[in-house]
XYZ file of C-alpha atoms in Angstrom:
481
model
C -14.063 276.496 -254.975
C -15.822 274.808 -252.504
C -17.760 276.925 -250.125
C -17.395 276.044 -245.939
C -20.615 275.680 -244.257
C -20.535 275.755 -240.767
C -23.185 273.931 -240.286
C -21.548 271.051 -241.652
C -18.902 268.857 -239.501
C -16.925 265.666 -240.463
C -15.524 263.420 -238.669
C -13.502 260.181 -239.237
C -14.621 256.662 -237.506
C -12.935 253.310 -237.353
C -14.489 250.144 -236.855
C -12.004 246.990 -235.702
C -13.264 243.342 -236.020
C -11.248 241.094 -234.091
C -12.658 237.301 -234.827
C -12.100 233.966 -234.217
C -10.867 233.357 -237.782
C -9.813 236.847 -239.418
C -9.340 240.331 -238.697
C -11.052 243.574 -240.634
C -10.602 246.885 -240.710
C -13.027 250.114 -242.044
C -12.302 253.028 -242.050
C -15.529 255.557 -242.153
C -16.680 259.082 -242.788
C -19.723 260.949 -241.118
C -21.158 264.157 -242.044
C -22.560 265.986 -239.216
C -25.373 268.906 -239.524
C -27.547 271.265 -237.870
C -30.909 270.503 -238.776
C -33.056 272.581 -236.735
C -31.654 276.254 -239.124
C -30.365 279.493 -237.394
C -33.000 280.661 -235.218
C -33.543 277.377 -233.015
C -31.796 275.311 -230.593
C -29.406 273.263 -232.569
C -30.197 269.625 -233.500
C -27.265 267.704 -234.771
C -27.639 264.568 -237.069
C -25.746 262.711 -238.815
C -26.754 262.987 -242.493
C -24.466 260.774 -244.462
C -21.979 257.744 -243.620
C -19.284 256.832 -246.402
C -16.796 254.078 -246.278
C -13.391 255.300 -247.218
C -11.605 252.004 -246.639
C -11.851 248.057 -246.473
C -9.098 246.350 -245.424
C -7.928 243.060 -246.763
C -9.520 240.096 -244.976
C -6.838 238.547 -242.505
C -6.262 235.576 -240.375
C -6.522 236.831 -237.225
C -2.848 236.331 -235.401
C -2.824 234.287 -232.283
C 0.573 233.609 -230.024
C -1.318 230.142 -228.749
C -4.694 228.318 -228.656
C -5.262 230.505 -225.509
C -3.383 233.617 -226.452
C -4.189 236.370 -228.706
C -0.761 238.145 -230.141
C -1.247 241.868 -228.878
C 2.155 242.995 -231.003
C 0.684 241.380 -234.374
C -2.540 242.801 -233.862
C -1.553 246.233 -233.398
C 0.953 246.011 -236.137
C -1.435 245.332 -238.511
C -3.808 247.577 -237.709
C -1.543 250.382 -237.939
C -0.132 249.063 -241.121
C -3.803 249.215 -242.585
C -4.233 253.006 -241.146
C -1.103 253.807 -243.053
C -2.564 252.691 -246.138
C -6.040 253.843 -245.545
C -3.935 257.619 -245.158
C -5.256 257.902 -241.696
C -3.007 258.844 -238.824
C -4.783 257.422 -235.033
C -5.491 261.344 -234.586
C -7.935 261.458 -237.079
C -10.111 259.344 -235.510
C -12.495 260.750 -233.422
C -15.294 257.554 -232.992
C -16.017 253.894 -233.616
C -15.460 250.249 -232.516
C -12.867 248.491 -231.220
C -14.804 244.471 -231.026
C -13.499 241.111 -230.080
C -15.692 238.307 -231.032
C -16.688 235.178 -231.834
C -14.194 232.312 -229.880
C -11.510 235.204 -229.478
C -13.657 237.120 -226.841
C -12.535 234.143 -224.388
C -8.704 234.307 -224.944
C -6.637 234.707 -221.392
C -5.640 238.271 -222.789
C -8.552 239.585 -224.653
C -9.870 242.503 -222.374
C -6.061 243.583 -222.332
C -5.628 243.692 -226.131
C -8.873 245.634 -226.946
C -7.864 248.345 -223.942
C -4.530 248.769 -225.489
C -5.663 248.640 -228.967
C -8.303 251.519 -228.360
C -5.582 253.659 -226.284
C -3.291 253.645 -229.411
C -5.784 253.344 -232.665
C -7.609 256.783 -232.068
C -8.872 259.547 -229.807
C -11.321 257.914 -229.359
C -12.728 254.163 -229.805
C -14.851 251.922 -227.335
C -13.448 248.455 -226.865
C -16.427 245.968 -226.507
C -17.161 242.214 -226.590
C -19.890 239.831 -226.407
C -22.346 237.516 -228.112
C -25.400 239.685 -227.953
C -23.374 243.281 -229.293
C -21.946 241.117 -231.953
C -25.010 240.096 -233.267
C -27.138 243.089 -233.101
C -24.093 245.133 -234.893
C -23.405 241.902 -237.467
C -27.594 242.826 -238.429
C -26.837 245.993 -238.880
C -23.705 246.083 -241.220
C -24.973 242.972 -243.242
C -28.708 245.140 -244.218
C -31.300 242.988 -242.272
C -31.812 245.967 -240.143
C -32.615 248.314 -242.763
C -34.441 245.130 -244.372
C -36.836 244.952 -241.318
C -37.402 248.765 -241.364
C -38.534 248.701 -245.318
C -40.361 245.584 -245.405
C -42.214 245.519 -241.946
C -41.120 241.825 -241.671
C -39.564 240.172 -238.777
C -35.993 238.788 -239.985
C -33.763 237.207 -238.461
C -29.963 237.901 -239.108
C -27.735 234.561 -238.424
C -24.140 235.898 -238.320
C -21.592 232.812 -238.678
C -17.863 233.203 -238.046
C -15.221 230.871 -236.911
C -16.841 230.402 -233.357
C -20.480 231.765 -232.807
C -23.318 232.035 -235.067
C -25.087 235.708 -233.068
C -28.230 235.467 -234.075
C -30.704 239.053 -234.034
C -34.178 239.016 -234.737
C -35.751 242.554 -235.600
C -39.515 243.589 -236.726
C -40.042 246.864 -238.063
C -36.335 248.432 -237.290
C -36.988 246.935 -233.589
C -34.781 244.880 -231.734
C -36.667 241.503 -230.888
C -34.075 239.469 -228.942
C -30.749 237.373 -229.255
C -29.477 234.311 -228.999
C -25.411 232.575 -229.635
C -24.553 229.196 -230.573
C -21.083 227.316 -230.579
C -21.579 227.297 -234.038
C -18.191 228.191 -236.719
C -16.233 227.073 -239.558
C -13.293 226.835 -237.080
C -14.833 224.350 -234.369
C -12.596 221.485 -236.023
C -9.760 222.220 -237.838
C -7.187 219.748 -239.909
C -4.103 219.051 -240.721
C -4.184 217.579 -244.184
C -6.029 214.682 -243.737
C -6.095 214.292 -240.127
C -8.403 216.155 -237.361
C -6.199 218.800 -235.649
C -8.394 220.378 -232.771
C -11.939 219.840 -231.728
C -13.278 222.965 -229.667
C -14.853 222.009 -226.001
C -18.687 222.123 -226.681
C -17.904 220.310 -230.085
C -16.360 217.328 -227.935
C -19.822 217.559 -225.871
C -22.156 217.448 -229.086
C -20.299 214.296 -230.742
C -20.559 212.382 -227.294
C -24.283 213.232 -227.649
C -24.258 212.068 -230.893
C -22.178 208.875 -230.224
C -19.402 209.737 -232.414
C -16.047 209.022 -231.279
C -13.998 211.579 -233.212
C -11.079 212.509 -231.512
C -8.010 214.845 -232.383
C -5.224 213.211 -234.348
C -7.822 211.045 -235.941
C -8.274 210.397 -240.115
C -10.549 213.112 -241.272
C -13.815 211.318 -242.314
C -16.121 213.450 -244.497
C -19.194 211.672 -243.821
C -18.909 211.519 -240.410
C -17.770 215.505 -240.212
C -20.881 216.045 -242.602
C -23.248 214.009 -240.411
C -22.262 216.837 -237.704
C -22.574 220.144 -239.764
C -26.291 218.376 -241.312
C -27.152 218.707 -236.721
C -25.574 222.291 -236.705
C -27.283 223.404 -239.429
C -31.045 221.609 -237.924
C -30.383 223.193 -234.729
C -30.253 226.603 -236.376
C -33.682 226.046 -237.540
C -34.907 225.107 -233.972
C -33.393 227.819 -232.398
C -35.281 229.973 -235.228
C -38.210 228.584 -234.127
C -37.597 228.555 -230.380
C -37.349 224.689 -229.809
C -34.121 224.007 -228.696
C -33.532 220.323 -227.432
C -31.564 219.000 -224.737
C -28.907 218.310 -226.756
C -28.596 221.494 -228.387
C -27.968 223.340 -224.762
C -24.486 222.081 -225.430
C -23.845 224.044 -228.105
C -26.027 227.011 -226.351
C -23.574 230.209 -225.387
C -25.757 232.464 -222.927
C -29.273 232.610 -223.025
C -32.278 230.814 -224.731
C -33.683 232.886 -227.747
C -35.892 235.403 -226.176
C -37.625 236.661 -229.292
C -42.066 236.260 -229.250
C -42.205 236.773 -232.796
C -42.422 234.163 -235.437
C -39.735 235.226 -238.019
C -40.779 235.815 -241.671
C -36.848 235.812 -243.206
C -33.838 235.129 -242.673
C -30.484 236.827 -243.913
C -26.608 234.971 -243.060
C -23.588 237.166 -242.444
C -20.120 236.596 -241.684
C -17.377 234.130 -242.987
C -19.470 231.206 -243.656
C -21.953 233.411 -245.477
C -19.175 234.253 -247.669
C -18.810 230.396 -248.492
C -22.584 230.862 -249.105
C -21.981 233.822 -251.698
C -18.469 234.103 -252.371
C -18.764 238.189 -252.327
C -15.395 239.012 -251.367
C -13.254 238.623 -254.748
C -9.715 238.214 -253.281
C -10.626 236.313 -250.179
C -10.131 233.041 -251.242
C -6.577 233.265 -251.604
C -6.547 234.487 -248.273
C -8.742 232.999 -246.215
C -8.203 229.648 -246.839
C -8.927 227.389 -243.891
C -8.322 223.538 -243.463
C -11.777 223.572 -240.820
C -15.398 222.562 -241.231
C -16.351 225.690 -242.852
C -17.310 224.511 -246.021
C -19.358 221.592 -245.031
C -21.326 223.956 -242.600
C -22.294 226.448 -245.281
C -23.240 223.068 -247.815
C -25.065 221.680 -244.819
C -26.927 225.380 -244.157
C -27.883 225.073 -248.477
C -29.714 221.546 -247.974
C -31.453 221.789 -245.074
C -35.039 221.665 -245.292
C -35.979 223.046 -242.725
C -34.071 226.345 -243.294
C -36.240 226.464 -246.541
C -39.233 227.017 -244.509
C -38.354 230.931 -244.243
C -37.386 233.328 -247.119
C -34.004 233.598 -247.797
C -32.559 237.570 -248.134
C -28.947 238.211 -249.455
C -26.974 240.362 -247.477
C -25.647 243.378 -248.433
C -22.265 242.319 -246.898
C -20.888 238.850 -245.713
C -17.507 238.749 -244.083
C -17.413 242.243 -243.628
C -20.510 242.696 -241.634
C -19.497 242.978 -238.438
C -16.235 245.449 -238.751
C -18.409 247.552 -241.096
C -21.750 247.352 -238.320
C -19.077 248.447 -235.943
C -17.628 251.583 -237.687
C -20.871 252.974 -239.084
C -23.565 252.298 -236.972
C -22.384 252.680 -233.042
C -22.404 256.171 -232.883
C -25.557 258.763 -231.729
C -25.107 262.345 -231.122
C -26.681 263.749 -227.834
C -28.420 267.069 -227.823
C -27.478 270.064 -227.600
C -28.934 271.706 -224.870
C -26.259 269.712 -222.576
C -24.059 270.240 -219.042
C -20.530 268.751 -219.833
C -17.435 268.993 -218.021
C -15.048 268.694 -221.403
C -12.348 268.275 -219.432
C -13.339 264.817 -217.775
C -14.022 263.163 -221.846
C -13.912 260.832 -223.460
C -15.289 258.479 -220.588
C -15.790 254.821 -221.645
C -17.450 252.000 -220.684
C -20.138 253.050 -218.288
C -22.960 251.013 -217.381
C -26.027 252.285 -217.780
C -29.047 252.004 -214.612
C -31.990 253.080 -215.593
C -34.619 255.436 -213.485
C -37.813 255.134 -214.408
C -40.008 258.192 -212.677
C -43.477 256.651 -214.079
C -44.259 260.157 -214.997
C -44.169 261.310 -211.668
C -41.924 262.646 -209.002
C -43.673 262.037 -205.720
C -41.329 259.596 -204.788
C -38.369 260.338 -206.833
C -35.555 261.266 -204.129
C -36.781 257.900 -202.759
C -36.297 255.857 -205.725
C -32.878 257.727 -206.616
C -31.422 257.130 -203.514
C -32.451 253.184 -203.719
C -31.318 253.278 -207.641
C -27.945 254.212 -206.090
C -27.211 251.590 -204.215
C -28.559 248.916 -206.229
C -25.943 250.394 -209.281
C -23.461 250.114 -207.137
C -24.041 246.597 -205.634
C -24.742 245.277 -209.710
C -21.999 247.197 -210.940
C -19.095 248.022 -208.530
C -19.878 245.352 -205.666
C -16.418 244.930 -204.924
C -16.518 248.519 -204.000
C -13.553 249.031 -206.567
C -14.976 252.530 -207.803
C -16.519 251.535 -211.033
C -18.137 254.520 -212.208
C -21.744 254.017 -213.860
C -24.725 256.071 -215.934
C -28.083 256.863 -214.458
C -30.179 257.177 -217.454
C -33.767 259.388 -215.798
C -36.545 257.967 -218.363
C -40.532 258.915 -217.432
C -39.683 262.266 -216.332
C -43.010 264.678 -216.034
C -42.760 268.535 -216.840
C -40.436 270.103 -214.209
C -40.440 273.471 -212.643
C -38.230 274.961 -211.342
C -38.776 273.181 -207.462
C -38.973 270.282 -209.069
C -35.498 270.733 -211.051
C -33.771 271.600 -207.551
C -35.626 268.626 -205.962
C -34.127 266.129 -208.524
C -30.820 267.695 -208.491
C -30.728 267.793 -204.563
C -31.719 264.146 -204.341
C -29.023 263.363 -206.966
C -26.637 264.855 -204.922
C -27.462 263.282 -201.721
C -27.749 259.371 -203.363
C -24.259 259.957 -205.063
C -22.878 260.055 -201.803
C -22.998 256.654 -201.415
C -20.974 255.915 -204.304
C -17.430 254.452 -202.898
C -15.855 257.074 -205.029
C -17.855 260.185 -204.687
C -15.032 262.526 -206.890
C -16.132 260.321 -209.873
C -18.272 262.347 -212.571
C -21.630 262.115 -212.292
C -23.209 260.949 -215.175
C -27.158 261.690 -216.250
C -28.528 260.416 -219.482
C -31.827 261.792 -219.939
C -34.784 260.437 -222.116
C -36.084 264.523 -222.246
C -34.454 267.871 -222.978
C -33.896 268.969 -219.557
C -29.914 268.001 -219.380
C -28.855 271.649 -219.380
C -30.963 273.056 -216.732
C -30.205 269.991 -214.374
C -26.416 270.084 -214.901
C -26.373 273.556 -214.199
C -28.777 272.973 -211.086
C -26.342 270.593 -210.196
C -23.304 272.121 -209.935
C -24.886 275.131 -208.303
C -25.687 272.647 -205.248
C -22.347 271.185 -205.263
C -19.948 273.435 -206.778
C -17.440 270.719 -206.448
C -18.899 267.647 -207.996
C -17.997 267.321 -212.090
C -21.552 266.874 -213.845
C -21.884 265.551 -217.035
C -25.298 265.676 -217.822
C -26.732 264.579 -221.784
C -30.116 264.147 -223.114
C -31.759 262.300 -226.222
C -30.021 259.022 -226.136
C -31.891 256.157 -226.618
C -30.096 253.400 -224.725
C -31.533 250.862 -222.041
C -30.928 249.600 -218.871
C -27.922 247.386 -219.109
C -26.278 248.935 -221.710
C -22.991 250.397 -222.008
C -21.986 253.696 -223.676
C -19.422 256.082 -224.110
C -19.114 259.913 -224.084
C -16.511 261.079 -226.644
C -15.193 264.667 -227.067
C -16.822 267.493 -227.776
C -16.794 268.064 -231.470
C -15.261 271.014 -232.354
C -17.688 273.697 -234.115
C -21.363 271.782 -232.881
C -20.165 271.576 -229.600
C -21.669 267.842 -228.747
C -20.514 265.135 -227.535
C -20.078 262.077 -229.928
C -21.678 259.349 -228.148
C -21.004 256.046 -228.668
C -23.878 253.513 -227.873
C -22.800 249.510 -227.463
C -25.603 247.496 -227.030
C -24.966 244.679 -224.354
C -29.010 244.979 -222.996
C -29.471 241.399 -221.747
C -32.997 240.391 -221.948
């Protein structure tokens, strides 16, 4: 008979990939313990992640070129919950992503809202270049790779749209970059050229090729372009982008200092690369450029410059990134009003006090107002995070001094019933909640500590789990540098 501990909690998480060319679905467990024993202030970890279920690998459905279909989407992801013998109950965490090419569809902010209101109690819905490839790193092992080795690696995550690169040194985030670069940036019809995506149509002008849609498909000439795509990689590796390149450039410039030791490929054209996914051929097979991209990534030379690693996962990084590693657990010495969660999507300011609180009601009041004029500067209400980093030892004035000037600054929110929301770097969340509301009896505090996010980021504050009494946290890193 297996014995209960209490100690012990599990709870379910989902992650949902939502690409340019497929769709995946995990389904995850954590484990959940005390770790600091009976006679201290409890510490809750996580202590073990298992994957209880892998979808199939499949196309993702679209209505039009501009249109993702909301009713497919949904259908199939409750179809997979049904066989993974999960109900959307169960589900108490995870990742609800668009990405890659889909992440700019007309209705793409409207699918992953619904989708997260119906696939569990509670999932973030995020999107972006930057999230996808810092998650993509993690799911596909580079992460853990840069943690064991000490070696700066760069993870180059290719899908049907982007290639999301992340660079990371020691377990340590080094920077980002995105290219327009996928298996699904020209797609045929037999043997003729079907679509050609925007900054494709840029590049060949640069080039001086005249393909055009509707016109014979000519290997060489497609080959000749995926040989570039697969060159520019390597300069953006090595931070020496050209002018031509910019076209294909989605965001920023690569904003790591390092000079990368490895390199590791995820995502769909990784699986081209090392065909890990047994039944996804018969699935996933795409009349696109795919294929010559990952031939053209093989035989370029200057790709060979850096060590190659293999991935732990290929097509599946990204969904599996998503449901195992977004979620941190706050303290436990915490102020929460459990009746206000799960709260999602809340940008996070940053405070830094410098280690001193001389002028803090000063530089919380200023904080304020530049949160809301980044954040809500249509004056809409868009609630945000103040995350208090720097923080000296408080007394107990100096507790009542920072809660007071909390107070006051929040004022100037346009929506001053909102929660207030304190992420803070030090234990001190319980004694400033409580300070808080005993200043404004009124105002609904929720007040965490030991979350390591940054300024920029977003994050969401799930439920409180039911015998640790935490909040599940879910961090989505969108920290532009």
């Amino acid at each position: 008979m297996k014995r209960y501990d209490p100690q012990k909690e599990e709870i379910l998480s989902a992650g949902i990939d939502i690409g340019t060319s497929t769709t995946k679905v995990v389904i995850s467990k954590f484990s959940l313990m005390n770790m600091a024993g009976g006679t201290h202030m409890p510490r809750i970890e996580i202590i073990d992640k298992e994957i209880l279920y892998r979808s199939p690998i499949f196309r993702t459905p679209l209505q039009s070129r501009t249109s993702i279909d909301i009713e497919a989407v949904e259908k199939l992801v409750k179809q997979e919950y049904k066989h993974a013998g999960v109900n959307p109950s169960d589900i108490k965490t995870g990742a609800v992503i668009i990405t890659g090419e889909t992440a700019t569809k007309e209705n793409a902010r409207q699918m992953v809202h619904q989708l997260s209101d119906h696939a569990g109690d509670f999932l973030v819905a995020t999107a972006g270049p930057d999230l996808e490839g810092i998650i993509a790193a993690k799911g596909s092992g580079a992460y853990e790779y840069s943690k064991k080795m000490g070696k700066t690696i760069a993870n180059i995550d290719i899908g049907g749209g982007t290639a999301n690169v992340a660079v990371y040194k020691s377990g340590r985030l080094c920077g980002t970059c995105t290219l327009h670069i996928g298996g699904r940036l020209i797609e045929f019809n037999g043997g003729n050229i079907q679509s050609i995506s925007p900054p494709v149509q840029k590049l060949l002008e640069y080039m001086g090729m005249s393909l055009r849609e509707g016109d014979k498909r000519e290997e060489s000439e497609i080959k000749r372009m995926t040989d570039f795509m697969a060159e520019m990689i390597a300069r953006m590796l090595n931070r020496s982008l050209s002018e031509t390149d910019l076209s294909l450039l989605l965001g920023h410039k690569p904003n790591w200092l390092e000079d990368i030791d490895a390199i590791m490929f995820s995502g769909g054209i990784s699986e081209c690369l090392y065909e890990y996914e047994e039944h996804a051929a018969s699935q996933t097979q795409y009349d696109d450029i795919g294929q010559m991209l990952a031939a053209s990534l093989k035989e370029c030379k200057a790709l060979l410059k850096w060590e190659w690693v293999t991935p732990v996962e290929t097509v599946r990084a990204t969904v599996l990134g998503a449901g195992t590693q977004t979620t941190e657990i706050s303290g436990a010495t915490i102020h929460v009003d459990s009746r206000d969660l799960p709260l999602r999507n809340l940008p996070v300011y940053q405070i830094p006090f410098g280690h001193q609180l001389e002028e803090g009601p000063a530089r919380i009041s200023q904080a304020v107002e530049e949160a809301v004029d980044v954040y809500d500067s249509q004056r809409e209400g868009i609630n945000f995070a103040l995350y208090l980093t720097e923080i000296p030892y408080l007394g107990f004035r100096d507790v009542q001094t920072l809660a007071q000037a909390l107070i006051d600054a929040v004022k100037t929110k346009p929506k001053t019933d909102q929660p207030l929301v304190i992420v803070l770097e030090s234990d001190h969340a319980k004694v400033l909640g409580q300070t808080l509301k005993t200043l404004n009896p009124s105002q609904t505090v929720i007040c965490i500590d030991q979350i390591n996010v940054e300024h920029g980021d977003y994050i969401d504050i799930g439920n409180l789990l039911q015998t640790s009494v935490v909040p599940v946290v879910i961090k989505t890193l969108t920290f532009q540098h």
